Every structure is written in structure tokens, then in C-alpha cells.
Amino acid sequence: MDLINQNSSLIILIVVAAYIIITAYLSYKWSGHSNSDFMQGSKGIPYFVVGVMIFSNYNGIMAVIGTPQKAFSSGIAAIWSLFAAAIAFFLYGCFFVKKLYNTGSFTISGAINKTYGRSTQLIVSMIMIYAMLMLNLNTYISGASVLHEILNTNLPVSMILIAIVSTIYFSIGGMKSISKTTMVHTFMKYLGVIIILIVALIMTHGLHPVTNKLPKFYFTSTGNIGAATIIGWILTSIGAVFSTQTIAQAISSTKSAKDAQKAAFWAALLVIPFGIALGLIGITAKYLFPSINGLYALPIFLSHMSTFWASISSIGLLAGVFVGVSSCGLAIVALIVNDFYVPHWKPEPKQQLKVTRIISIIVGLLPLIFMFYTPNILALSFFAKALRVSIGIIAVIAFYLPTFDSTVSANIALISTTLLTTVWYILGDPLGIDDTYVAILTPLIIMLMGRLISKSFYKKV
């Protein structure tokens, strides 16, 4: 579906190219010169900036495109997919972030190492790398589809462009530059969504005509989605936020545990208006264009605005892609370098930074192997979240249930959950049970069984 005519596409291409060149230059200008700069921004990033980072990293292009798509078919209740993230960030700030910050680690695997040891750290690291690679692949494909619709480039070429630009962003400057360029990208993403919402409301002459025409379920709290699915979204978001490496790494870059907590609360606040705007865009698209594919519920408005505003909105969509890919790539690099490279080779600081940048380039270009593979984007997204949920559960147990300290139980729980969740996903969720619930229940059952067996053994002794 070509949304924009050829002349407008050329102008948008020029504007987008200029934006990419400027932000790439800023990434270089703001780049760090030490390993601490690259991984943590030297622990000096203001809490509001970190709050914007974790909000933007978690609510990437899948949220921007997927929420209006869901609202288009199921009603305004689709905003629960983002409200779930707001709830997760709030709980993260209340109960988890200070404990994580005070471990002194900038990786979730390093934090878990404090309770379960080196073997569990390596297992967690490998699972997280696996999950983040799936997430990055998902973001590359989603971003390529957006670029394809805006600029009429084919998907492989779009993926290559996304890979090159995003790799430049995070391989040059790491966390120090990403924290600043993310502020620029997030501003453009937010602005793009606001512009599209304003255009949508002008076209519908407000919400009153929309509420009169669409079925009543479009404006109920659960819509055509159902309470069970919404609860699943909330549980998945809590588990994913508590365990995601991009969030842990961003949180560790603040000046103090108190600032880390403030960052989490700011992220929660930023999600709410963003989610409402995306939900409204979806239902207005249903009112105006009832026969289109819901995937285009948001992009369809680009063809109904001037080239200038379409250019700004297009930059906003692509900015969401660059934020997601850059932060995800940096998270993978952090795990590889901190958990595998440094402990084994023990490099000098300059050599470590050099190798870190080389690994960054490899990680950034790795998803291009799958440029001709087109999975179910939504299913892959939730699968990647499900993998992270199991790590979040183990982390919560480590911090709040210190008597559940069996390394063997933790290792078995993590490996079994990853294998079972993967098989469940590949088989298409047998018995109608979503792989998310498999990822939630399996580690809890195994850790409980391990604790009971351990207590029984010590009683006999």
C-alpha cells in the first residue's frame, strides 16, 4: 500500500536524510571516550533524561503502529497495552529499582549473580541476549515496513538502511550519546503522534461523530479485547520491565538510587498521554477509513496532510525505530562484553573500548541475516517479552525471597522455561495457552519445588 505520492516521497526522503545526518553527527559529537561512558554514561545522566530513555526504549515502533492497529479493530481499550507499561514502570519504581541500583551492576545478569552465582549469571545473560536478538529482529522488520511505506523502498533495502543508521548511533558513542540523541528522537516521536492525532480529529470534526457512529464496545474499558487479555498484558509488561537489560542499563546511569526511582516514575507518566493519543488515532481511522487494513490505521493519515507535516510525522515514526534498535543493540553488547569478554580476556581499558565498538558493529548488522524472513511481528514481540518475564521472576525472588537461594533450582528454572516457552511458541500455543503464561508459571513451580525438596533434605539431615 503506497501511502504517499512520488513527489512527496522525494521531499520526505530529503528531510529524513537530513535528520539522520544531523543526529548521526550529534551522536559522534556527544560520544564518550571511556568504557564507563559507553556502558553507563559515567553514571551522570539526569533522571528525567533516563525516564525519557526507558519510556521510549520500551514503547517503540511496535507500540506506535500496533496500538492504533488494535484500537482500529477492538476499540479504545487497546490503550491498556500501553497503560500496562505505565503500571509496570510505577511498580518497578516502588519495589525494584532501588534494589537493582544498589547492586552496583549495570546488567540484570550481574545483579542476579549476587544471589545465585556465576553460572546463573551466564545463563541469564544468554537468555537475555537471545530475547533481545528476537526483539531487535522484530524492531528491524517493523522499522523496515514503516520505511517501505513512507519512502517506497523495498523491505531488504529498508532493513539495510535501518541497520546502518542505528549501528552508527550506538557503536560510536554508546550510552553517553544515546541518552542525548534519544531525547531528540523521543521529542520527534511524540510530536509526530500529536500531529497525526490533530489531523485525525480535524478530519472527524471532533470525537462526537466518532462516538455516534462506531459500535458501543469501541468505548468500553475492555472493548473487544477482554479482561483476560488485558490482565495478560499487565503481567507480561511487569515481568518484561523488571528484567529488560535496556532498562537496567539506563537506570544504572543515574546519579543515585533516588534518581533511578524518579526516572521510573517519569517513564510511567510519559506513557499515559502517549497511549491515549495512539488509541484515539486508531478509532478515528476506523471512523474515516473503515475498509483499510488496520496496520495502516496510523500511517494512513500521512497521505492526508501537507508534505511539511508528513515529513515531520515520518521523522517521528522513524525516530521510534532508531531509538529501539540502538538501545537494544547496546544492551546486547553490554551483556556480551561484561559477562563474557571482560572476565575471560581481562583487557586493558583502551583495548576493551575498541573491541566493544567492533562487537557493536557486528550486533548492529547481525539481523540482516534475516532480511528475507518475515515472521508474525506481534507474536514474535510477545514471545520476546515472555522470555524476559522468566528472568524478571527469578530477579524478584532473588531480591525478596532470599531463602530461595538454590543455584541449581534457579538454573533449572531458567533453562527449562526458555526451552519450554520456545517450543510452545513454535507449536503455536497448544491448548490455547499463551506462551506468556508458560513463562510465568514454569519458573515459579520449579523454584517452589526446589525449595520444598531442599527443606525436606535438610530435615532428614
CSV table of C-alpha atoms in Angstrom, one decimal:
chain,number,residue,atom,x,y,z
A,1,MET,CA,0.0,0.0,0.0
A,2,ASP,CA,1.7,3.2,-1.2
A,3,LEU,CA,0.6,6.0,1.2
A,4,ILE,CA,2.5,8.9,-0.3
A,5,ASN,CA,2.9,10.1,-3.9
A,6,GLN,CA,6.3,10.1,-5.6
A,7,ASN,CA,6.9,13.8,-5.4
A,8,SER,CA,6.1,14.0,-1.7
A,9,SER,CA,8.2,10.9,-1.1
A,10,LEU,CA,11.2,12.6,-2.6
A,11,ILE,CA,10.8,15.6,-0.4
A,12,ILE,CA,10.3,13.4,2.7
A,13,LEU,CA,13.4,11.4,1.7
A,14,ILE,CA,15.5,14.6,1.7
A,15,VAL,CA,14.1,15.7,5.0
A,16,VAL,CA,14.6,12.3,6.6
A,17,ALA,CA,18.2,12.0,5.2
A,18,ALA,CA,19.0,15.5,6.7
A,19,TYR,CA,17.6,14.4,10.1
A,20,ILE,CA,19.7,11.2,10.0
A,21,ILE,CA,22.9,13.1,9.1
A,22,ILE,CA,22.4,15.7,11.8
A,23,THR,CA,21.6,13.2,14.5
A,24,ALA,CA,24.5,10.9,13.4
A,25,TYR,CA,26.8,13.9,13.8
A,26,LEU,CA,25.4,14.7,17.2
A,27,SER,CA,25.9,11.1,18.2
A,28,TYR,CA,29.6,11.5,17.3
A,29,LYS,CA,29.9,14.8,19.0
A,30,TRP,CA,28.3,13.5,22.2
A,31,SER,CA,30.2,10.2,22.2
A,32,GLY,CA,32.1,9.1,25.2
A,33,HIS,CA,35.8,8.2,25.4
A,34,SER,CA,35.8,5.5,28.1
A,35,ASN,CA,34.1,2.2,28.9
A,36,SER,CA,32.1,3.8,31.6
A,37,ASP,CA,30.9,6.5,29.1
A,38,PHE,CA,30.0,3.8,26.6
A,39,MET,CA,28.1,1.5,29.0
A,40,GLN,CA,26.7,3.8,31.7
A,41,GLY,CA,27.3,7.4,30.6
A,42,SER,CA,29.6,7.7,33.6
A,43,LYS,CA,26.6,7.5,35.9
A,44,GLY,CA,25.9,11.1,35.5
A,45,ILE,CA,22.7,11.2,33.3
A,46,PRO,CA,19.8,13.3,34.8
A,47,TYR,CA,16.8,11.3,35.9
A,48,PHE,CA,14.4,13.0,33.5
A,49,VAL,CA,16.6,12.0,30.6
A,50,VAL,CA,16.8,8.4,31.8
A,51,GLY,CA,13.0,8.5,32.3
A,52,VAL,CA,12.6,9.5,28.7
A,53,MET,CA,15.0,6.8,27.6
A,54,ILE,CA,13.3,3.9,29.3
A,55,PHE,CA,9.8,5.2,28.2
A,56,SER,CA,11.0,5.5,24.6
A,57,ASN,CA,13.0,2.3,24.6
A,58,TYR,CA,10.1,0.2,25.8
A,59,ASN,CA,7.4,1.9,23.7
A,60,GLY,CA,9.0,1.7,20.3
A,61,ILE,CA,7.7,1.3,16.8
A,62,MET,CA,5.5,-1.7,17.7
A,63,ALA,CA,3.6,0.4,20.2
A,64,VAL,CA,3.3,3.3,17.7
A,65,ILE,CA,2.0,1.1,14.9
A,66,GLY,CA,0.4,-1.7,16.9
A,67,THR,CA,-1.7,0.3,19.4
A,68,PRO,CA,-3.7,2.1,16.7
A,69,GLN,CA,-4.0,-1.1,14.8
A,70,LYS,CA,-5.5,-2.8,17.8
A,71,ALA,CA,-7.8,0.1,18.5
A,72,PHE,CA,-9.0,0.1,14.9
A,73,SER,CA,-10.4,-3.4,15.4
A,74,SER,CA,-11.1,-3.7,19.1
A,75,GLY,CA,-11.7,-0.2,20.5
A,76,ILE,CA,-10.1,2.4,22.8
A,77,ALA,CA,-9.4,-0.4,25.3
A,78,ALA,CA,-6.3,-1.1,23.2
A,79,ILE,CA,-4.6,1.7,25.2
A,80,TRP,CA,-4.3,-0.9,28.0
A,81,SER,CA,-1.4,-2.3,26.1
A,82,LEU,CA,0.5,0.9,27.0
A,83,PHE,CA,-1.2,1.5,30.3
A,84,ALA,CA,0.2,-1.9,31.3
A,85,ALA,CA,3.6,-0.4,30.8
A,86,ALA,CA,2.8,2.6,32.9
A,87,ILE,CA,1.6,0.2,35.7
A,88,ALA,CA,4.9,-1.8,35.3
A,89,PHE,CA,7.1,1.3,35.5
A,90,PHE,CA,5.3,2.5,38.6
A,91,LEU,CA,5.7,-0.9,40.4
A,92,TYR,CA,9.3,-1.0,39.1
A,93,GLY,CA,10.0,2.4,40.8
A,94,CYS,CA,8.2,1.4,44.0
A,95,PHE,CA,9.6,-2.0,44.7
A,96,PHE,CA,12.5,-2.9,42.4
A,97,VAL,CA,14.6,-0.1,41.0
A,98,LYS,CA,16.5,0.8,44.2
A,99,LYS,CA,17.4,-2.8,44.9
A,100,LEU,CA,18.7,-3.2,41.4
A,101,TYR,CA,20.7,0.1,41.5
A,102,ASN,CA,22.3,-0.8,44.8
A,103,THR,CA,23.7,-4.0,43.4
A,104,GLY,CA,26.2,-1.8,41.6
A,105,SER,CA,25.7,-3.7,38.4
A,106,PHE,CA,24.5,-2.3,35.0
A,107,THR,CA,23.4,-5.7,33.7
A,108,ILE,CA,20.4,-7.7,35.1
A,109,SER,CA,22.6,-10.8,35.0
A,110,GLY,CA,25.2,-9.2,37.1
A,111,ALA,CA,22.5,-8.3,39.7
A,112,ILE,CA,21.3,-11.9,39.8
A,113,ASN,CA,24.9,-13.1,40.2
A,114,LYS,CA,24.8,-11.6,43.7
A,115,THR,CA,22.4,-14.3,44.9
A,116,TYR,CA,22.9,-17.3,42.6
A,117,GLY,CA,26.5,-17.0,41.4
A,118,ARG,CA,28.4,-17.0,38.2
A,119,SER,CA,26.7,-20.0,36.5
A,120,THR,CA,23.2,-18.4,36.9
A,121,GLN,CA,24.6,-15.1,35.7
A,122,LEU,CA,25.8,-16.7,32.4
A,123,ILE,CA,22.5,-18.5,31.8
A,124,VAL,CA,20.6,-15.2,32.4
A,125,SER,CA,22.9,-13.4,30.1
A,126,MET,CA,22.5,-15.9,27.3
A,127,ILE,CA,18.7,-16.0,27.7
A,128,MET,CA,18.6,-12.2,27.7
A,129,ILE,CA,20.8,-12.0,24.6
A,130,TYR,CA,18.5,-14.5,22.9
A,131,ALA,CA,15.4,-12.5,23.8
A,132,MET,CA,17.0,-9.1,22.9
A,133,LEU,CA,18.1,-10.5,19.5
A,134,MET,CA,14.5,-11.6,18.9
A,135,LEU,CA,13.3,-8.1,19.9
A,136,ASN,CA,15.9,-6.4,17.7
A,137,LEU,CA,14.9,-8.6,14.7
A,138,ASN,CA,11.3,-7.6,15.4
A,139,THR,CA,12.2,-3.9,15.5
A,140,TYR,CA,14.3,-4.1,12.3
A,141,ILE,CA,11.4,-5.7,10.4
A,142,SER,CA,8.8,-3.3,11.8
A,143,GLY,CA,11.0,-0.3,11.1
A,144,ALA,CA,11.7,-1.6,7.6
A,145,SER,CA,8.0,-1.9,6.9
A,146,VAL,CA,7.5,1.7,8.0
A,147,LEU,CA,10.3,2.9,5.9
A,148,HIS,CA,9.0,0.9,3.0
A,149,GLU,CA,5.6,2.6,3.2
A,150,ILE,CA,7.0,6.1,3.7
A,151,LEU,CA,9.7,6.1,1.0
A,152,ASN,CA,8.5,3.2,-1.2
A,153,THR,CA,11.8,1.4,-0.8
A,154,ASN,CA,11.7,-2.4,-0.8
A,155,LEU,CA,12.0,-4.3,2.5
A,156,PRO,CA,15.6,-5.6,2.2
A,157,VAL,CA,16.9,-2.1,1.3
A,158,SER,CA,14.8,-0.6,4.1
A,159,MET,CA,16.3,-3.1,6.6
A,160,ILE,CA,19.9,-2.3,5.5
A,161,LEU,CA,19.2,1.4,5.9
A,162,ILE,CA,17.8,0.9,9.4
A,163,ALA,CA,20.8,-1.3,10.3
A,164,ILE,CA,23.4,1.1,9.1
A,165,VAL,CA,21.9,4.2,10.7
A,166,SER,CA,21.1,2.6,14.1
A,167,THR,CA,24.5,0.9,14.2
A,168,ILE,CA,26.2,4.3,13.7
A,169,TYR,CA,24.1,5.7,16.6
A,170,PHE,CA,25.1,3.2,19.3
A,171,SER,CA,28.5,2.0,18.1
A,172,ILE,CA,30.1,5.4,18.1
A,173,GLY,CA,29.0,6.9,21.4
A,174,GLY,CA,27.3,4.2,23.5
A,175,MET,CA,25.1,5.2,26.4
A,176,LYS,CA,26.5,8.7,26.7
A,177,SER,CA,25.5,9.7,23.2
A,178,ILE,CA,22.3,7.5,23.1
A,179,SER,CA,20.9,9.3,26.1
A,180,LYS,CA,21.1,12.6,24.3
A,181,THR,CA,20.1,11.5,20.9
A,182,THR,CA,17.1,9.6,22.4
A,183,MET,CA,15.9,12.9,23.8
A,184,VAL,CA,15.8,14.3,20.2
A,185,HIS,CA,14.3,11.1,18.8
A,186,THR,CA,11.6,10.9,21.5
A,187,PHE,CA,10.6,14.5,21.1
A,188,MET,CA,10.2,13.9,17.3
A,189,LYS,CA,8.2,10.7,18.0
A,190,TYR,CA,5.9,12.4,20.5
A,191,LEU,CA,5.5,15.4,18.1
A,192,GLY,CA,4.7,13.1,15.2
A,193,VAL,CA,2.0,11.3,17.1
A,194,ILE,CA,0.5,14.6,18.3
A,195,ILE,CA,0.4,16.0,14.7
A,196,ILE,CA,-1.3,12.8,13.4
A,197,LEU,CA,-3.9,13.0,16.2
A,198,ILE,CA,-4.7,16.6,15.5
A,199,VAL,CA,-5.1,15.9,11.8
A,200,ALA,CA,-7.3,12.9,12.6
A,201,LEU,CA,-9.6,15.0,14.9
A,202,ILE,CA,-9.8,17.8,12.3
A,203,MET,CA,-10.9,15.2,9.7
A,204,THR,CA,-13.6,13.8,12.0
A,205,HIS,CA,-14.7,17.2,13.3
A,206,GLY,CA,-14.0,16.0,16.9
A,207,LEU,CA,-14.9,12.8,18.8
A,208,HIS,CA,-18.7,13.3,18.9
A,209,PRO,CA,-19.3,12.0,15.4
A,210,VAL,CA,-17.0,9.0,16.1
A,211,THR,CA,-18.8,8.0,19.3
A,212,ASN,CA,-22.2,8.3,17.5
A,213,LYS,CA,-21.2,6.1,14.5
A,214,LEU,CA,-18.9,3.3,15.9
A,215,PRO,CA,-20.3,0.3,17.9
A,216,LYS,CA,-20.5,0.9,21.7
A,217,PHE,CA,-17.8,-1.6,22.5
A,218,TYR,CA,-15.3,0.8,20.9
A,219,PHE,CA,-15.6,3.0,24.0
A,220,THR,CA,-15.8,0.4,26.9
A,221,SER,CA,-13.0,-0.4,29.3
A,222,THR,CA,-12.3,-3.8,27.8
A,223,GLY,CA,-13.6,-3.3,24.2
A,224,ASN,CA,-13.5,-6.3,22.0
A,225,ILE,CA,-10.3,-7.5,23.8
A,226,GLY,CA,-11.5,-9.0,27.1
A,227,ALA,CA,-10.3,-8.7,30.7
A,228,ALA,CA,-8.2,-11.9,30.4
A,229,THR,CA,-6.1,-10.5,27.6
A,230,ILE,CA,-5.7,-7.1,29.4
A,231,ILE,CA,-4.5,-8.9,32.6
A,232,GLY,CA,-2.1,-10.9,30.4
A,233,TRP,CA,-0.7,-7.6,29.0
A,234,ILE,CA,-0.2,-6.2,32.5
A,235,LEU,CA,1.6,-9.3,33.8
A,236,THR,CA,3.8,-9.5,30.7
A,237,SER,CA,4.7,-5.9,30.9
A,238,ILE,CA,5.6,-6.1,34.6
A,239,GLY,CA,7.8,-9.1,34.0
A,240,ALA,CA,9.5,-7.6,31.0
A,241,VAL,CA,10.1,-4.2,32.6
A,242,PHE,CA,11.6,-5.8,35.7
A,243,SER,CA,14.0,-7.8,33.7
A,244,THR,CA,14.8,-5.9,30.4
A,245,GLN,CA,18.5,-5.1,30.0
A,246,THR,CA,17.9,-1.8,28.2
A,247,ILE,CA,16.0,-0.5,31.3
A,248,ALA,CA,18.5,-1.9,33.8
A,249,GLN,CA,21.4,-0.3,31.9
A,250,ALA,CA,19.6,3.1,31.6
A,251,ILE,CA,18.7,3.0,35.3
A,252,SER,CA,22.3,2.4,36.3
A,253,SER,CA,23.4,5.5,34.5
A,254,THR,CA,21.6,7.8,37.0
A,255,LYS,CA,23.5,9.6,39.8
A,256,SER,CA,21.7,7.8,42.7
A,257,ALA,CA,19.1,5.2,43.6
A,258,LYS,CA,16.6,8.0,44.3
A,259,ASP,CA,17.2,9.4,40.9
A,260,ALA,CA,16.7,6.0,39.4
A,261,GLN,CA,13.3,5.8,41.1
A,262,LYS,CA,12.3,9.2,39.8
A,263,ALA,CA,13.2,8.1,36.3
A,264,ALA,CA,10.9,5.1,36.6
A,265,PHE,CA,8.0,7.3,37.7
A,266,TRP,CA,8.6,9.8,34.9
A,267,ALA,CA,8.5,6.9,32.4
A,268,ALA,CA,5.1,5.9,33.8
A,269,LEU,CA,3.8,9.4,33.4
A,270,LEU,CA,5.0,9.8,29.8
A,271,VAL,CA,3.3,6.6,28.7
A,272,ILE,CA,-0.3,7.7,29.7
A,273,PRO,CA,-0.9,10.6,27.2
A,274,PHE,CA,1.1,8.8,24.6
A,275,GLY,CA,-1.2,5.7,24.9
A,276,ILE,CA,-4.4,7.8,24.8
A,277,ALA,CA,-3.2,9.6,21.7
A,278,LEU,CA,-2.4,6.3,19.9
A,279,GLY,CA,-5.8,4.8,20.9
A,280,LEU,CA,-7.7,7.8,19.6
A,281,ILE,CA,-5.8,7.7,16.3
A,282,GLY,CA,-6.9,4.1,15.9
A,283,ILE,CA,-10.7,4.7,16.4
A,284,THR,CA,-10.7,7.8,14.3
A,285,ALA,CA,-9.1,5.8,11.5
A,286,LYS,CA,-11.9,3.2,11.9
A,287,TYR,CA,-14.5,6.0,11.5
A,288,LEU,CA,-12.8,7.6,8.5
A,289,PHE,CA,-11.4,4.6,6.7
A,290,PRO,CA,-13.4,1.5,7.8
A,291,SER,CA,-12.3,-0.8,5.0
A,292,ILE,CA,-8.5,-0.4,5.2
A,293,ASN,CA,-6.1,-2.9,6.7
A,294,GLY,CA,-5.8,-2.0,10.4
A,295,LEU,CA,-2.0,-2.0,10.0
A,296,TYR,CA,-2.3,1.4,8.3
A,297,ALA,CA,-4.5,3.0,11.0
A,298,LEU,CA,-1.8,5.5,11.8
A,299,PRO,CA,0.3,5.7,8.6
A,300,ILE,CA,-2.9,6.4,6.5
A,301,PHE,CA,-3.0,9.9,7.9
A,302,LEU,CA,0.3,10.8,6.3
A,303,SER,CA,-1.4,10.9,2.9
A,304,HIS,CA,-4.0,13.4,4.3
A,305,MET,CA,-1.7,16.2,5.4
A,306,SER,CA,0.7,18.6,3.8
A,307,THR,CA,4.2,17.4,2.8
A,308,PHE,CA,5.7,19.5,5.5
A,309,TRP,CA,3.7,17.9,8.3
A,310,ALA,CA,4.0,14.5,6.7
A,311,SER,CA,7.8,15.0,6.8
A,312,ILE,CA,7.8,15.8,10.5
A,313,SER,CA,5.5,12.9,11.3
A,314,SER,CA,7.6,10.5,9.2
A,315,ILE,CA,10.7,11.5,11.1
A,316,GLY,CA,8.8,10.8,14.3
A,317,LEU,CA,7.9,7.3,13.2
A,318,LEU,CA,11.5,6.6,12.1
A,319,ALA,CA,12.9,8.1,15.3
A,320,GLY,CA,10.9,5.4,17.2
A,321,VAL,CA,12.7,2.8,15.1
A,322,PHE,CA,16.2,4.3,15.7
A,323,VAL,CA,15.6,4.5,19.5
A,324,GLY,CA,14.5,0.9,19.8
A,325,VAL,CA,17.3,-0.6,17.6
A,326,SER,CA,20.0,1.5,19.2
A,327,SER,CA,19.1,0.8,22.8
A,328,CYS,CA,18.5,-2.9,22.1
A,329,GLY,CA,21.8,-3.3,20.3
A,330,LEU,CA,23.7,-1.5,23.1
A,331,ALA,CA,22.0,-3.9,25.7
A,332,ILE,CA,23.2,-6.9,23.8
A,333,VAL,CA,26.7,-5.5,23.5
A,334,ALA,CA,26.8,-4.8,27.3
A,335,LEU,CA,25.9,-8.4,28.1
A,336,ILE,CA,28.5,-9.8,25.7
A,337,VAL,CA,31.3,-7.6,26.9
A,338,ASN,CA,30.6,-7.5,30.6
A,339,ASP,CA,29.6,-11.2,31.1
A,340,PHE,CA,31.9,-12.9,28.6
A,341,TYR,CA,34.6,-10.8,27.0
A,342,VAL,CA,36.0,-9.0,30.0
A,343,PRO,CA,36.0,-11.9,32.5
A,344,HIS,CA,37.8,-14.2,30.0
A,345,TRP,CA,40.3,-11.9,28.3
A,346,LYS,CA,40.7,-9.2,31.0
A,347,PRO,CA,41.6,-6.5,28.5
A,348,GLU,CA,43.2,-3.1,29.1
A,349,PRO,CA,40.6,-0.2,29.1
A,350,LYS,CA,41.6,1.1,25.6
A,351,GLN,CA,41.5,-2.4,24.1
A,352,GLN,CA,38.1,-3.1,25.8
A,353,LEU,CA,36.6,0.0,24.2
A,354,LYS,CA,38.0,-0.9,20.8
A,355,VAL,CA,36.6,-4.4,21.0
A,356,THR,CA,33.3,-3.1,22.3
A,357,ARG,CA,32.8,-0.9,19.3
A,358,ILE,CA,33.7,-3.8,16.9
A,359,ILE,CA,31.2,-6.1,18.7
A,360,SER,CA,28.7,-3.2,18.4
A,361,ILE,CA,29.0,-3.2,14.6
A,362,ILE,CA,28.6,-7.0,14.4
A,363,VAL,CA,25.5,-6.9,16.7
A,364,GLY,CA,24.0,-4.0,14.7
A,365,LEU,CA,24.4,-5.8,11.3
A,366,LEU,CA,23.5,-9.3,12.6
A,367,PRO,CA,19.7,-9.1,12.0
A,368,LEU,CA,20.4,-8.6,8.3
A,369,ILE,CA,20.8,-12.3,8.1
A,370,PHE,CA,17.0,-12.5,8.4
A,371,MET,CA,16.2,-9.7,5.9
A,372,PHE,CA,14.1,-12.1,3.8
A,373,TYR,CA,12.4,-13.7,6.8
A,374,THR,CA,9.0,-12.2,7.7
A,375,PRO,CA,7.6,-13.6,11.0
A,376,ASN,CA,4.4,-12.7,12.7
A,377,ILE,CA,5.6,-9.5,14.2
A,378,LEU,CA,3.1,-9.3,17.1
A,379,ALA,CA,3.6,-12.9,18.1
A,380,LEU,CA,7.4,-12.5,18.0
A,381,SER,CA,7.1,-9.4,20.1
A,382,PHE,CA,5.2,-11.1,22.9
A,383,PHE,CA,7.5,-14.2,22.7
A,384,ALA,CA,10.5,-11.9,23.3
A,385,LYS,CA,8.7,-10.4,26.3
A,386,ALA,CA,7.8,-13.8,27.6
A,387,LEU,CA,11.4,-14.9,27.6
A,388,ARG,CA,12.3,-11.8,29.7
A,389,VAL,CA,9.4,-12.5,32.1
A,390,SER,CA,11.1,-15.6,33.5
A,391,ILE,CA,14.3,-13.6,34.2
A,392,GLY,CA,12.2,-11.0,36.0
A,393,ILE,CA,10.6,-13.6,38.2
A,394,ILE,CA,14.0,-15.0,39.2
A,395,ALA,CA,15.2,-11.5,39.9
A,396,VAL,CA,12.3,-10.7,42.2
A,397,ILE,CA,12.7,-14.0,44.0
A,398,ALA,CA,16.4,-13.2,44.5
A,399,PHE,CA,15.7,-9.8,46.0
A,400,TYR,CA,12.6,-10.5,48.1
A,401,LEU,CA,12.8,-14.3,48.9
A,402,PRO,CA,16.4,-14.8,49.9
A,403,THR,CA,15.7,-18.2,51.4
A,404,PHE,CA,15.0,-19.4,47.8
A,405,ASP,CA,18.7,-19.3,47.1
A,406,SER,CA,19.3,-22.6,45.4
A,407,THR,CA,21.6,-22.0,42.4
A,408,VAL,CA,20.6,-25.4,40.9
A,409,SER,CA,16.9,-24.6,41.1
A,410,ALA,CA,17.4,-21.2,39.5
A,411,ASN,CA,19.5,-22.7,36.7
A,412,ILE,CA,16.9,-25.5,36.0
A,413,ALA,CA,14.1,-23.0,36.2
A,414,LEU,CA,15.7,-20.6,33.7
A,415,ILE,CA,16.8,-23.3,31.2
A,416,SER,CA,13.5,-25.2,31.4
A,417,THR,CA,11.4,-22.1,31.0
A,418,THR,CA,13.4,-20.9,28.0
A,419,LEU,CA,13.2,-24.3,26.2
A,420,LEU,CA,9.5,-24.8,27.1
A,421,THR,CA,8.5,-21.3,26.1
A,422,THR,CA,10.3,-21.5,22.8
A,423,VAL,CA,8.7,-24.9,22.0
A,424,TRP,CA,5.3,-23.6,23.0
A,425,TYR,CA,5.8,-20.6,20.7
A,426,ILE,CA,6.9,-22.7,17.7
A,427,LEU,CA,3.9,-25.1,18.2
A,428,GLY,CA,1.5,-22.1,18.1
A,429,ASP,CA,0.4,-22.1,21.8
A,430,PRO,CA,-1.1,-25.6,22.2
A,431,LEU,CA,-4.4,-26.0,24.1
A,432,GLY,CA,-5.0,-22.3,23.7
A,433,ILE,CA,-2.5,-21.4,26.4
A,434,ASP,CA,-0.4,-18.4,25.6
A,435,ASP,CA,3.4,-18.8,25.9
A,436,THR,CA,3.4,-15.9,28.3
A,437,TYR,CA,1.6,-18.0,31.0
A,438,VAL,CA,4.1,-20.8,30.4
A,439,ALA,CA,7.0,-18.3,31.0
A,440,ILE,CA,5.3,-17.0,34.2
A,441,LEU,CA,4.3,-20.3,35.8
A,442,THR,CA,7.2,-22.6,34.9
A,443,PRO,CA,9.9,-20.8,37.0
A,444,LEU,CA,7.6,-20.3,39.9
A,445,ILE,CA,6.7,-24.0,40.0
A,446,ILE,CA,10.3,-25.1,39.7
A,447,MET,CA,11.6,-22.7,42.3
A,448,LEU,CA,8.9,-23.8,44.7
A,449,MET,CA,9.6,-27.5,44.1
A,450,GLY,CA,13.3,-26.8,44.6
A,451,ARG,CA,12.6,-25.1,47.9
A,452,LEU,CA,10.4,-27.9,49.2
A,453,ILE,CA,12.9,-30.6,48.2
A,454,SER,CA,15.7,-28.6,49.9
A,455,LYS,CA,13.7,-28.2,53.1
A,456,SER,CA,12.9,-31.9,53.1
A,457,PHE,CA,16.5,-32.8,52.6
A,458,TYR,CA,17.8,-30.6,55.4
A,459,LYS,CA,15.1,-32.0,57.8
A,460,LYS,CA,16.4,-35.5,57.1
A,461,VAL,CA,19.9,-34.4,57.7
